[in-house]
Short mmCIF file of C-alpha atoms in Angstrom, two decimals:
data_model
loop_
_atom_site.label_atom_id
_atom_site.label_comp_id
_atom_site.label_asym_id
_atom_site.label_seq_id
_atom_site.Cartn_x
_atom_site.Cartn_y
_atom_site.Cartn_z
CA UNK A 1 24.54 36.71 58.65
CA UNK A 2 28.34 36.55 58.49
CA UNK A 3 28.39 34.69 55.18
CA UNK A 4 30.87 36.03 52.63
CA UNK A 5 29.17 37.06 49.45
CA UNK A 6 30.18 38.67 46.21
CA UNK A 7 28.17 41.50 44.72
CA UNK A 8 28.50 42.79 41.18
CA UNK A 9 28.27 46.52 40.61
CA UNK A 10 27.36 47.51 37.05
CA UNK A 11 28.87 50.98 36.63
CA UNK A 12 27.21 53.41 34.22
CA UNK A 13 28.93 53.30 30.87
CA UNK A 14 29.76 56.14 28.50
CA UNK A 15 28.87 56.40 24.80
CA UNK A 16 26.28 53.63 24.72
CA UNK A 17 24.54 55.36 21.78
CA UNK A 18 27.86 55.46 19.89
CA UNK A 19 28.37 51.78 20.61
CA UNK A 20 24.93 51.04 19.17
CA UNK A 21 25.66 53.10 16.06
CA UNK A 22 29.01 51.33 15.64
CA UNK A 23 27.29 47.94 15.91
CA UNK A 24 24.82 48.98 13.20
CA UNK A 25 27.63 50.04 10.86
CA UNK A 26 29.87 46.99 11.30
CA UNK A 27 26.90 44.59 10.96
CA UNK A 28 25.16 46.14 7.92
CA UNK A 29 26.50 44.61 4.68
CA UNK A 30 25.69 47.85 2.81
CA UNK A 31 27.88 49.98 5.10
CA UNK A 32 31.49 50.79 4.21
CA UNK A 33 32.37 49.88 7.80
CA UNK A 34 30.90 46.35 7.45
CA UNK A 35 33.12 43.79 9.19
CA UNK A 36 35.50 46.42 10.61
CA UNK A 37 35.18 45.04 14.11
CA UNK A 38 36.69 46.55 17.24
CA UNK A 39 39.20 45.02 19.62
CA UNK A 40 38.36 44.68 23.31
CA UNK A 41 40.69 47.64 23.98
CA UNK A 42 38.72 49.80 21.54
CA UNK A 43 35.44 48.74 23.13
CA UNK A 44 36.88 49.57 26.54
CA UNK A 45 37.99 53.05 25.56
CA UNK A 46 34.51 53.70 24.14
CA UNK A 47 32.31 52.54 27.03
CA UNK A 48 34.40 52.67 30.16
CA UNK A 49 32.79 54.67 33.00
CA UNK A 50 33.69 58.33 33.51
CA UNK A 51 36.29 59.24 36.13
CA UNK A 52 33.51 60.76 38.20
CA UNK A 53 31.51 57.52 38.16
CA UNK A 54 34.57 55.53 39.23
CA UNK A 55 35.37 57.98 42.03
CA UNK A 56 31.83 58.14 43.42
CA UNK A 57 31.37 54.36 43.44
CA UNK A 58 34.81 53.62 44.90
CA UNK A 59 34.39 56.24 47.61
CA UNK A 60 30.96 54.84 48.53
CA UNK A 61 32.35 51.29 48.80
CA UNK A 62 35.41 52.40 50.76
CA UNK A 63 33.27 54.35 53.21
CA UNK A 64 31.72 50.96 54.12
CA UNK A 65 35.13 49.32 54.44
CA UNK A 66 34.74 47.38 51.17
CA UNK A 67 38.16 47.11 49.55
CA UNK A 68 38.25 43.56 48.23
CA UNK A 69 37.12 44.41 44.68
CA UNK A 70 38.10 43.23 41.23
CA UNK A 71 37.48 45.18 38.06
CA UNK A 72 37.62 43.97 34.45
CA UNK A 73 39.26 45.23 31.25
CA UNK A 74 36.32 47.45 30.29
CA UNK A 75 36.16 48.80 33.87
CA UNK A 76 32.36 48.84 33.79
CA UNK A 77 31.84 46.04 36.33
CA UNK A 78 33.22 45.79 39.84
CA UNK A 79 32.96 42.56 41.80
CA UNK A 80 33.40 42.96 45.53
CA UNK A 81 33.52 40.46 48.35
CA UNK A 82 32.01 41.38 51.72
CA UNK A 83 30.01 39.91 54.55
CA UNK A 84 26.24 39.88 54.33
CA UNK A 85 26.24 42.22 57.31
CA UNK A 86 28.29 44.80 55.40
CA UNK A 87 26.10 44.37 52.31
CA UNK A 88 22.99 45.09 54.40
CA UNK A 89 24.54 48.36 55.60
CA UNK A 90 25.68 49.28 52.10
CA UNK A 91 22.27 48.58 50.54
CA UNK A 92 19.53 49.67 52.93
CA UNK A 93 16.49 47.40 52.75
CA UNK A 94 18.35 44.25 51.73
CA UNK A 95 18.16 41.19 54.03
CA UNK A 96 20.37 38.23 53.18
CA UNK A 97 19.37 34.61 53.83
CA UNK A 98 20.63 31.24 52.79
CA UNK A 99 18.44 29.30 50.39
CA UNK A 100 18.74 25.68 49.44
CA UNK A 101 18.16 24.96 45.75
CA UNK A 102 18.84 21.62 44.05
CA UNK A 103 21.25 20.62 46.83
CA UNK A 104 23.23 23.87 46.61
CA UNK A 105 23.28 26.78 49.00
CA UNK A 106 22.63 30.26 47.65
CA UNK A 107 22.84 33.50 49.57
CA UNK A 108 20.18 35.96 48.43
CA UNK A 109 18.31 38.97 49.73
CA UNK A 110 14.60 38.53 50.28
CA UNK A 111 13.88 42.26 50.13
CA UNK A 112 14.50 45.06 47.64
CA UNK A 113 17.53 47.28 48.19
CA UNK A 114 18.21 50.98 47.75
CA UNK A 115 21.37 52.97 47.10
CA UNK A 116 22.03 56.62 48.03
CA UNK A 117 20.82 59.18 45.47
CA UNK A 118 24.28 60.50 44.66
CA UNK A 119 25.47 56.95 43.84
CA UNK A 120 22.31 55.89 42.06
CA UNK A 121 23.16 57.90 38.91
CA UNK A 122 26.42 56.04 38.54
CA UNK A 123 25.10 52.46 38.70
CA UNK A 124 22.87 50.42 36.38
CA UNK A 125 22.24 47.69 38.94
CA UNK A 126 23.78 45.63 41.73
CA UNK A 127 23.86 41.94 40.87
CA UNK A 128 23.90 38.91 43.15
CA UNK A 129 21.12 40.07 45.48
CA UNK A 130 17.89 38.33 44.90
CA UNK A 131 17.74 36.46 41.62
CA UNK A 132 17.48 32.74 42.24
CA UNK A 133 18.63 30.94 39.10
CA UNK A 134 15.66 29.79 37.00
CA UNK A 135 14.85 26.12 37.31
CA UNK A 136 16.22 24.07 34.45
CA UNK A 137 13.93 23.15 31.57
CA UNK A 138 12.66 19.63 31.86
CA UNK A 139 13.86 18.45 28.48
CA UNK A 140 12.46 14.98 28.96
CA UNK A 141 8.87 16.11 29.37
CA UNK A 142 8.58 16.19 25.62
CA UNK A 143 9.67 12.58 25.25
CA UNK A 144 6.75 11.28 23.23
CA UNK A 145 6.77 7.51 23.06
CA UNK A 146 6.39 6.69 19.39
CA UNK A 147 5.60 3.18 18.34
CA UNK A 148 7.50 1.47 15.56
CA UNK A 149 10.66 2.57 13.80
CA UNK A 150 11.20 6.28 14.05
CA UNK A 151 13.94 8.29 12.48
CA UNK A 152 15.16 10.45 15.38
CA UNK A 153 17.57 13.30 14.68
CA UNK A 154 21.29 12.49 14.45
CA UNK A 155 24.23 14.36 12.87
CA UNK A 156 23.70 12.37 9.65
CA UNK A 157 20.01 13.37 9.49
CA UNK A 158 20.91 17.05 10.07
CA UNK A 159 23.60 16.93 7.39
CA UNK A 160 21.14 15.38 4.94
CA UNK A 161 18.34 17.84 5.66
CA UNK A 162 20.54 20.96 5.58
CA UNK A 163 22.65 19.75 2.64
CA UNK A 164 26.05 19.53 4.31
CA UNK A 165 28.51 17.16 2.65
CA UNK A 166 31.27 15.22 4.38
CA UNK A 167 33.64 17.93 3.10
CA UNK A 168 31.79 20.62 5.09
CA UNK A 169 34.05 20.65 8.13
CA UNK A 170 36.36 23.27 9.63
CA UNK A 171 39.96 23.62 8.49
CA UNK A 172 41.46 26.96 9.59
CA UNK A 173 43.51 27.54 12.73
CA UNK A 174 42.01 30.79 13.99
CA UNK A 175 38.40 29.62 14.17
CA UNK A 176 36.54 28.53 17.30
CA UNK A 177 33.03 28.19 18.72
CA UNK A 178 31.54 27.89 22.19
CA UNK A 179 28.53 26.80 24.17
CA UNK A 180 27.68 28.48 27.46
CA UNK A 181 25.82 26.59 30.21
CA UNK A 182 24.47 27.92 33.47
CA UNK A 183 22.27 25.35 35.11
CA UNK A 184 24.67 23.35 37.25
CA UNK A 185 24.99 21.01 34.31
CA UNK A 186 28.07 19.32 32.99
CA UNK A 187 29.02 17.44 29.89
CA UNK A 188 31.21 14.37 30.30
CA UNK A 189 34.19 14.03 27.94
CA UNK A 190 33.49 10.28 27.74
CA UNK A 191 29.96 10.97 26.47
CA UNK A 192 31.25 13.26 23.74
CA UNK A 193 33.82 10.68 22.63
CA UNK A 194 31.15 7.95 22.60
CA UNK A 195 28.73 10.18 20.66
CA UNK A 196 31.33 10.92 17.98
CA UNK A 197 32.26 7.25 17.74
CA UNK A 198 28.59 6.37 17.18
CA UNK A 199 27.45 9.26 15.00
CA UNK A 200 30.54 11.02 13.60
CA UNK A 201 31.89 8.35 11.29
CA UNK A 202 31.00 10.05 8.01
CA UNK A 203 32.82 13.36 8.53
CA UNK A 204 36.07 14.67 9.97
CA UNK A 205 35.46 15.76 13.57
CA UNK A 206 37.02 16.39 16.97
CA UNK A 207 36.10 14.28 19.97
CA UNK A 208 37.37 16.62 22.67
CA UNK A 209 36.52 20.10 23.89
CA UNK A 210 39.60 22.33 23.66
CA UNK A 211 38.91 24.58 26.58
CA UNK A 212 36.58 24.64 29.57
CA UNK A 213 36.15 28.09 31.13
CA UNK A 214 34.75 27.92 34.66
CA UNK A 215 34.44 24.91 36.91
CA UNK A 216 32.99 21.72 35.53
CA UNK A 217 31.52 20.08 38.62
CA UNK A 218 31.41 16.33 39.03
CA UNK A 219 28.06 14.60 39.22
CA UNK A 220 25.89 13.22 36.48
CA UNK A 221 25.98 14.66 33.00
CA UNK A 222 23.05 16.95 32.19
CA UNK A 223 20.99 16.31 29.06
CA UNK A 224 21.21 19.98 28.12
CA UNK A 225 24.98 20.15 28.50
CA UNK A 226 25.55 16.95 26.52
CA UNK A 227 23.14 18.04 23.80
CA UNK A 228 24.79 21.45 23.27
CA UNK A 229 28.32 20.14 23.01
CA UNK A 230 27.54 17.06 20.93
CA UNK A 231 25.56 18.98 18.33
CA UNK A 232 27.67 22.12 17.94
CA UNK A 233 30.68 19.81 17.46
CA UNK A 234 28.99 17.54 14.93
CA UNK A 235 27.52 20.41 12.89
CA UNK A 236 30.48 22.80 13.29
CA UNK A 237 32.61 19.72 12.80
CA UNK A 238 36.38 19.78 13.27
CA UNK A 239 36.27 23.29 14.75
CA UNK A 240 37.93 24.09 18.06
CA UNK A 241 35.20 24.24 20.72
CA UNK A 242 35.05 25.82 24.17
CA UNK A 243 32.58 25.26 26.97
CA UNK A 244 31.73 28.11 29.35
CA UNK A 245 30.27 26.64 32.49
CA UNK A 246 29.14 27.81 35.94
CA UNK A 247 31.88 29.85 37.52
CA UNK A 248 30.33 28.88 40.88
CA UNK A 249 32.88 30.71 43.02
CA UNK A 250 30.32 32.21 45.34
CA UNK A 251 26.85 31.28 46.45
CA UNK A 252 25.79 34.83 45.71
CA UNK A 253 26.76 34.85 42.05
CA UNK A 254 24.46 34.70 39.08
CA UNK A 255 26.06 32.44 36.48
CA UNK A 256 24.62 34.16 33.39
CA UNK A 257 25.89 37.54 34.56
CA UNK A 258 29.28 35.99 35.34
CA UNK A 259 29.54 34.73 31.77
CA UNK A 260 28.64 38.16 30.36
CA UNK A 261 31.32 39.79 32.51
CA UNK A 262 33.87 37.19 31.43
CA UNK A 263 33.32 38.16 27.78
CA UNK A 264 34.45 41.71 28.59
CA UNK A 265 37.54 40.42 30.36
CA UNK A 266 38.94 38.13 27.64
CA UNK A 267 40.71 39.45 24.57
CA UNK A 268 40.57 36.17 22.66
CA UNK A 269 37.17 34.59 22.37
CA UNK A 270 35.43 32.09 20.11
CA UNK A 271 33.55 33.74 17.22
CA UNK A 272 30.23 31.95 17.73
CA UNK A 273 28.52 31.33 21.10
CA UNK A 274 25.31 29.37 21.50
CA UNK A 275 23.34 29.70 24.70
CA UNK A 276 20.26 27.72 25.76
CA UNK A 277 19.13 29.91 28.59
CA UNK A 278 16.23 32.21 29.16
CA UNK A 279 13.91 33.78 31.67
CA UNK A 280 10.53 35.50 31.52
CA UNK A 281 10.98 39.15 30.60
CA UNK A 282 8.58 40.13 33.38
CA UNK A 283 10.76 38.47 36.03
CA UNK A 284 13.72 40.77 35.27
CA UNK A 285 14.13 44.49 35.82
CA UNK A 286 14.22 46.72 32.76
CA UNK A 287 17.48 48.28 34.04
CA UNK A 288 19.12 44.85 34.19
CA UNK A 289 17.94 43.79 30.70
CA UNK A 290 18.95 47.13 29.17
CA UNK A 291 22.45 46.75 30.58
CA UNK A 292 22.67 43.14 29.39
CA UNK A 293 21.72 44.42 25.92
CA UNK A 294 24.69 46.80 26.07
CA UNK A 295 26.87 43.79 26.92
CA UNK A 296 25.50 42.01 23.82
CA UNK A 297 26.38 45.08 21.72
CA UNK A 298 29.92 45.01 23.13
CA UNK A 299 30.26 41.41 21.89
CA UNK A 300 28.70 42.20 18.51
CA UNK A 301 31.07 45.07 17.66
CA UNK A 302 33.97 42.67 18.27
CA UNK A 303 32.63 40.34 15.57
CA UNK A 304 31.19 37.78 17.96
CA UNK A 305 27.91 36.04 17.05
CA UNK A 306 25.62 35.29 20.01
CA UNK A 307 22.83 32.79 19.40
CA UNK A 308 20.11 32.21 21.97
CA UNK A 309 17.44 29.52 22.08
CA UNK A 310 13.97 31.04 21.67
CA UNK A 311 12.55 28.94 24.53
CA UNK A 312 10.27 25.92 24.75
CA UNK A 313 6.89 27.35 25.72
CA UNK A 314 5.65 28.77 22.42
CA UNK A 315 4.22 32.25 22.94
CA UNK A 316 4.08 31.60 26.69
CA UNK A 317 1.27 32.80 28.93
CA UNK A 318 1.05 35.25 31.78
CA UNK A 319 -2.11 35.22 33.88
CA UNK A 320 -2.94 38.67 35.18
CA UNK A 321 -6.25 38.58 36.99
CA UNK A 322 -8.90 37.98 34.33
CA UNK A 323 -6.65 39.12 31.50
CA UNK A 324 -4.09 36.78 29.94
CA UNK A 325 -1.20 37.90 27.78
CA UNK A 326 1.59 36.05 26.01
CA UNK A 327 4.88 35.95 27.91
CA UNK A 328 8.08 36.83 26.05
CA UNK A 329 11.41 35.44 27.17
CA UNK A 330 14.76 37.22 27.57
CA UNK A 331 17.50 37.17 26.16
CA UNK A 332 15.49 35.68 23.26
CA UNK A 333 13.73 39.06 23.00
CA UNK A 334 16.95 41.07 22.86
CA UNK A 335 17.36 43.04 19.61
CA UNK A 336 21.13 42.39 19.72
CA UNK A 337 21.28 38.59 19.52
CA UNK A 338 20.19 36.02 16.95
CA UNK A 339 17.35 33.94 18.33
CA UNK A 340 16.73 30.38 17.12
CA UNK A 341 13.34 28.64 17.15
CA UNK A 342 12.41 25.02 16.47
CA UNK A 343 10.86 22.77 13.82
CA UNK A 344 9.83 19.12 13.35
CA UNK A 345 9.77 16.92 10.29
CA UNK A 346 6.38 16.88 8.55
CA UNK A 347 6.73 13.11 8.28
CA UNK A 348 8.63 11.81 11.32
CA UNK A 349 9.64 8.63 9.49
CA UNK A 350 11.80 10.22 6.85
CA UNK A 351 13.83 13.33 6.04
CA UNK A 352 11.07 15.55 4.65
CA UNK A 353 10.26 19.23 4.79
CA UNK A 354 9.85 20.92 8.16
CA UNK A 355 6.86 22.29 10.01
CA UNK A 356 6.56 24.23 13.27
CA UNK A 357 7.53 22.47 16.50
CA UNK A 358 4.67 23.60 18.75
CA UNK A 359 7.06 24.37 21.63
CA UNK A 360 9.10 26.84 19.53
CA UNK A 361 9.40 30.07 21.55
CA UNK A 362 8.38 33.24 19.74
CA UNK A 363 6.57 36.53 20.08
CA UNK A 364 7.10 40.23 20.73
CA UNK A 365 9.09 41.93 23.47
CA UNK A 366 7.20 44.09 25.95
CA UNK A 367 10.37 46.02 26.78
CA UNK A 368 12.43 46.51 23.61
CA UNK A 369 11.17 48.25 20.54
CA UNK A 370 11.31 46.63 17.14
CA UNK A 371 14.78 47.19 15.64
CA UNK A 372 14.99 48.81 12.20
CA UNK A 373 16.47 45.73 10.56
CA UNK A 374 13.24 43.78 11.04
CA UNK A 375 10.39 46.31 10.70
CA UNK A 376 9.63 45.55 7.04
CA UNK A 377 9.55 41.79 7.58
CA UNK A 378 7.50 41.88 10.78
CA UNK A 379 4.98 44.45 9.58
CA UNK A 380 4.50 42.46 6.43
CA UNK A 381 3.71 39.37 8.56
CA UNK A 382 1.27 41.33 10.74
CA UNK A 383 -0.51 42.61 7.62
CA UNK A 384 -0.59 39.30 5.78
CA UNK A 385 -2.04 37.28 8.65
CA UNK A 386 -4.05 40.13 10.23
CA UNK A 387 -7.31 38.16 10.06
CA UNK A 388 -5.98 35.20 12.05
CA UNK A 389 -3.77 36.97 14.62
CA UNK A 390 -4.43 36.50 18.34
CA UNK A 391 -6.21 39.50 19.95
CA UNK A 392 -3.98 42.61 20.12
CA UNK A 393 -4.22 42.63 23.94
CA UNK A 394 -2.04 39.50 24.03
CA UNK A 395 1.12 40.99 22.55
CA UNK A 396 2.99 44.20 21.78
CA UNK A 397 2.93 44.73 17.99
CA UNK A 398 5.72 47.32 18.19
CA UNK A 399 8.17 45.15 20.18
CA UNK A 400 11.28 43.29 19.04
CA UNK A 401 9.87 40.18 17.37
CA UNK A 402 11.59 36.79 17.54
CA UNK A 403 12.89 34.22 16.60
CA UNK A 404 15.12 35.17 13.66
CA UNK A 405 15.57 31.66 12.26
CA UNK A 406 15.06 28.04 13.27
CA UNK A 407 16.26 24.44 12.93
CA UNK A 408 15.03 20.98 13.93
CA UNK A 409 14.30 20.78 17.66
CA UNK A 410 12.40 17.52 17.93
CA UNK A 411 13.51 13.98 18.81
CA UNK A 412 17.29 14.16 19.00
CA UNK A 413 19.62 11.32 19.93
CA UNK A 414 22.02 12.28 22.72
CA UNK A 415 24.69 10.24 24.50
CA UNK A 416 24.43 10.84 28.23
CA UNK A 417 26.26 8.92 30.96
CA UNK A 418 27.60 6.68 28.17
CA UNK A 419 24.13 5.68 26.98
CA UNK A 420 22.49 6.81 23.72
CA UNK A 421 19.10 8.36 24.61
CA UNK A 422 16.39 9.15 22.03
CA UNK A 423 13.48 11.66 22.01
CA UNK A 424 15.34 14.69 23.42
CA UNK A 425 13.66 17.89 22.25
CA UNK A 426 13.90 21.65 22.67
CA UNK A 427 15.23 24.81 21.04
CA UNK A 428 18.37 24.05 23.05
CA UNK A 429 18.96 21.48 20.27
CA UNK A 430 18.30 23.76 17.29
CA UNK A 431 20.53 26.59 18.57
CA UNK A 432 23.91 24.75 18.56
CA UNK A 433 23.01 23.28 15.14
CA UNK A 434 22.63 26.76 13.65
CA UNK A 435 25.72 27.89 15.60
CA UNK A 436 27.80 25.09 14.11
CA UNK A 437 26.76 26.08 10.59
CA UNK A 438 27.69 29.73 11.20
CA UNK A 439 31.10 28.51 12.43
CA UNK A 440 31.58 26.61 9.18
CA UNK A 441 30.72 29.77 7.23
CA UNK A 442 33.18 31.79 9.35
CA UNK A 443 35.78 29.12 8.53
CA UNK A 444 35.28 29.68 4.80
CA UNK A 445 35.27 33.48 5.29
CA UNK A 446 38.60 33.34 7.15
CA UNK A 447 40.07 31.31 4.30
CA UNK A 448 39.16 34.15 1.93
CA UNK A 449 40.62 36.74 4.31
CA UNK A 450 37.16 38.06 5.26
CA UNK A 451 36.12 39.09 8.80
CA UNK A 452 33.81 37.00 11.01
CA UNK A 453 30.04 37.28 10.49
CA UNK A 454 29.58 38.96 13.87
CA UNK A 455 26.06 40.15 14.69
CA UNK A 456 24.09 38.39 11.95
CA UNK A 457 20.59 39.91 12.10
CA UNK A 458 20.98 42.99 9.86
CA UNK A 459 22.47 40.79 7.15
CA UNK A 460 20.03 37.91 7.75
CA UNK A 461 16.99 40.18 7.30
CA UNK A 462 18.45 41.72 4.11
CA UNK A 463 18.57 38.22 2.59
CA UNK A 464 14.78 38.34 2.75
CA UNK A 465 14.50 34.58 3.16
CA UNK A 466 17.02 33.69 0.48
CA UNK A 467 19.07 30.56 1.32
CA UNK A 468 16.61 29.40 4.00
CA UNK A 469 13.88 26.77 3.90
CA UNK A 470 10.69 28.69 4.65
CA UNK A 471 8.50 27.01 7.27
CA UNK A 472 4.85 27.82 6.58
CA UNK A 473 2.87 25.18 8.49
CA UNK A 474 1.87 24.86 12.11
CA UNK A 475 1.32 27.01 15.19
CA UNK A 476 2.97 27.11 18.60
CA UNK A 477 1.47 27.04 22.08
CA UNK A 478 -0.22 30.03 23.74
CA UNK A 479 -2.61 30.63 26.62
CA UNK A 480 -5.14 27.92 27.40
CA UNK A 481 -8.19 30.13 27.57
CA UNK A 482 -11.46 30.90 25.78
CA UNK A 483 -9.95 33.47 23.48
CA UNK A 484 -6.88 31.78 22.03
CA UNK A 485 -7.54 28.17 23.11
CA UNK A 486 -3.94 27.13 23.63
CA UNK A 487 -2.63 28.62 20.41
CA UNK A 488 -0.05 31.39 20.01
CA UNK A 489 1.14 32.51 16.57
CA UNK A 490 1.24 30.49 13.36
CA UNK A 491 3.91 30.04 10.74
CA UNK A 492 3.39 31.83 7.41
CA UNK A 493 5.30 32.51 4.20
CA UNK A 494 8.48 34.58 4.77
CA UNK A 495 9.27 35.71 8.33
CA UNK A 496 6.99 34.67 11.22
CA UNK A 497 7.23 34.79 15.05
CA UNK A 498 7.36 30.99 15.29
CA UNK A 499 10.25 29.95 13.03
CA UNK A 500 11.67 33.33 11.94
CA UNK A 501 12.92 33.19 8.34
CA UNK A 502 13.04 29.39 8.42
CA UNK A 503 15.84 26.83 8.53
CA UNK A 504 19.28 26.96 6.88
CA UNK A 505 19.98 25.50 3.45
CA UNK A 506 23.70 25.34 4.17
CA UNK A 507 25.31 25.54 0.68
CA UNK A 508 23.00 28.39 -0.35
CA UNK A 509 23.58 30.21 2.94
CA UNK A 510 27.34 29.76 2.61
CA UNK A 511 27.23 31.19 -0.91
CA UNK A 512 25.31 34.36 0.05
CA UNK A 513 27.38 34.92 3.21
CA UNK A 514 30.73 34.45 1.45
CA UNK A 515 30.28 37.51 -0.75
CA UNK A 516 32.44 39.83 1.43
#
């Protein structure tokens, strides 16, 4: 194969344990270092690879005639262009082929690769080899046809339920928020303008995205892309918004990884990012996920809040021979991001209290251990509902448990290709809603001269449910088998692995998060 492809080399970083400790200190409201975030330069000088690592990797690449490489500010990723032929010599075992997916060509290797022993110690992974992008969620499959007049979720409904007034909009200059999208999906500026004209009348808002990073392709608007942008901009109203979209420079690139690398190459970034993207933990290598976690830590110490959708398959299910287990999703299961689940109205005909949305992703990581900030809450849940828990063989009781919080995820109105469409559902709706509210809180913090919220979880868990509407009813999906009969976990008082701590009561949340 003479195709050009681009491979990403994740160089071993230094001081990862110090980075983790720093993240803990700047994110813990009881620490004297709380809110003392680092600049990208400071992050770079902490984690950048050792001289030896750089030498060994560069020499290895040069010995194969690979010289067309770009590095980034933190120097821990190299992206090199080469022919597939060269890549196969560089990485014994790899075999590159062209695959067609959704009308696009991708170049991937069908076989595992190896690297020489002396180089192996200096790399976390090589990206762009064999991960085909996950297929997009079918957001319409949850379109339940409901007879008669039905409320449907709009910005006005969200503002009513979460107690935002028309005065709760952004006002400071140095605030911004972003959505990141990776599934060949695009939002159309005309849809956003139309959506705001229809649903944004009662509050000050913006009708345009300020910055698109990456290439917005043409083609039809995607439901997911429209949903993210329309709802982060109507909840985080009047706040400058960016869209990160598929970089799509090379058929060999993995968009999610590209976005992560971009974060380490930009000094000025929005403070809140919401991402509706996930993959089964078991489909990714532990080395890859561990490195991605380090990338999340690098964002967190800079004061950036990363919010991920918890997924739309409840506890999930993995069929292993006769034994089934639940199937956690990543990055939802990362200890270094805030994961958002989903709820529905108890009575779909009016703004009432919320119950579990049965699709709401949740559970326990099989890879990452339970972080300190959540042990008390999670163990208390496991004790309280011990009698009704699924069998222990289905999940890892000592893993990172998610989600952390939730918001409505059922029956949204979205404008797509200039038409208002009802019944759109998924945690990809709840995540930008929570993100928008955190942006509003950052706005108020900046006005008081306080730093951004940054990595929220340590502070969120210390609130112990204060300022959130606890969701205590309903269960989400699990394996369809004799033992659990389609049911995963169930909501309960306080934290639970279906809706986390519950949904935001905005004025109360603002009040507790404005105290320095």
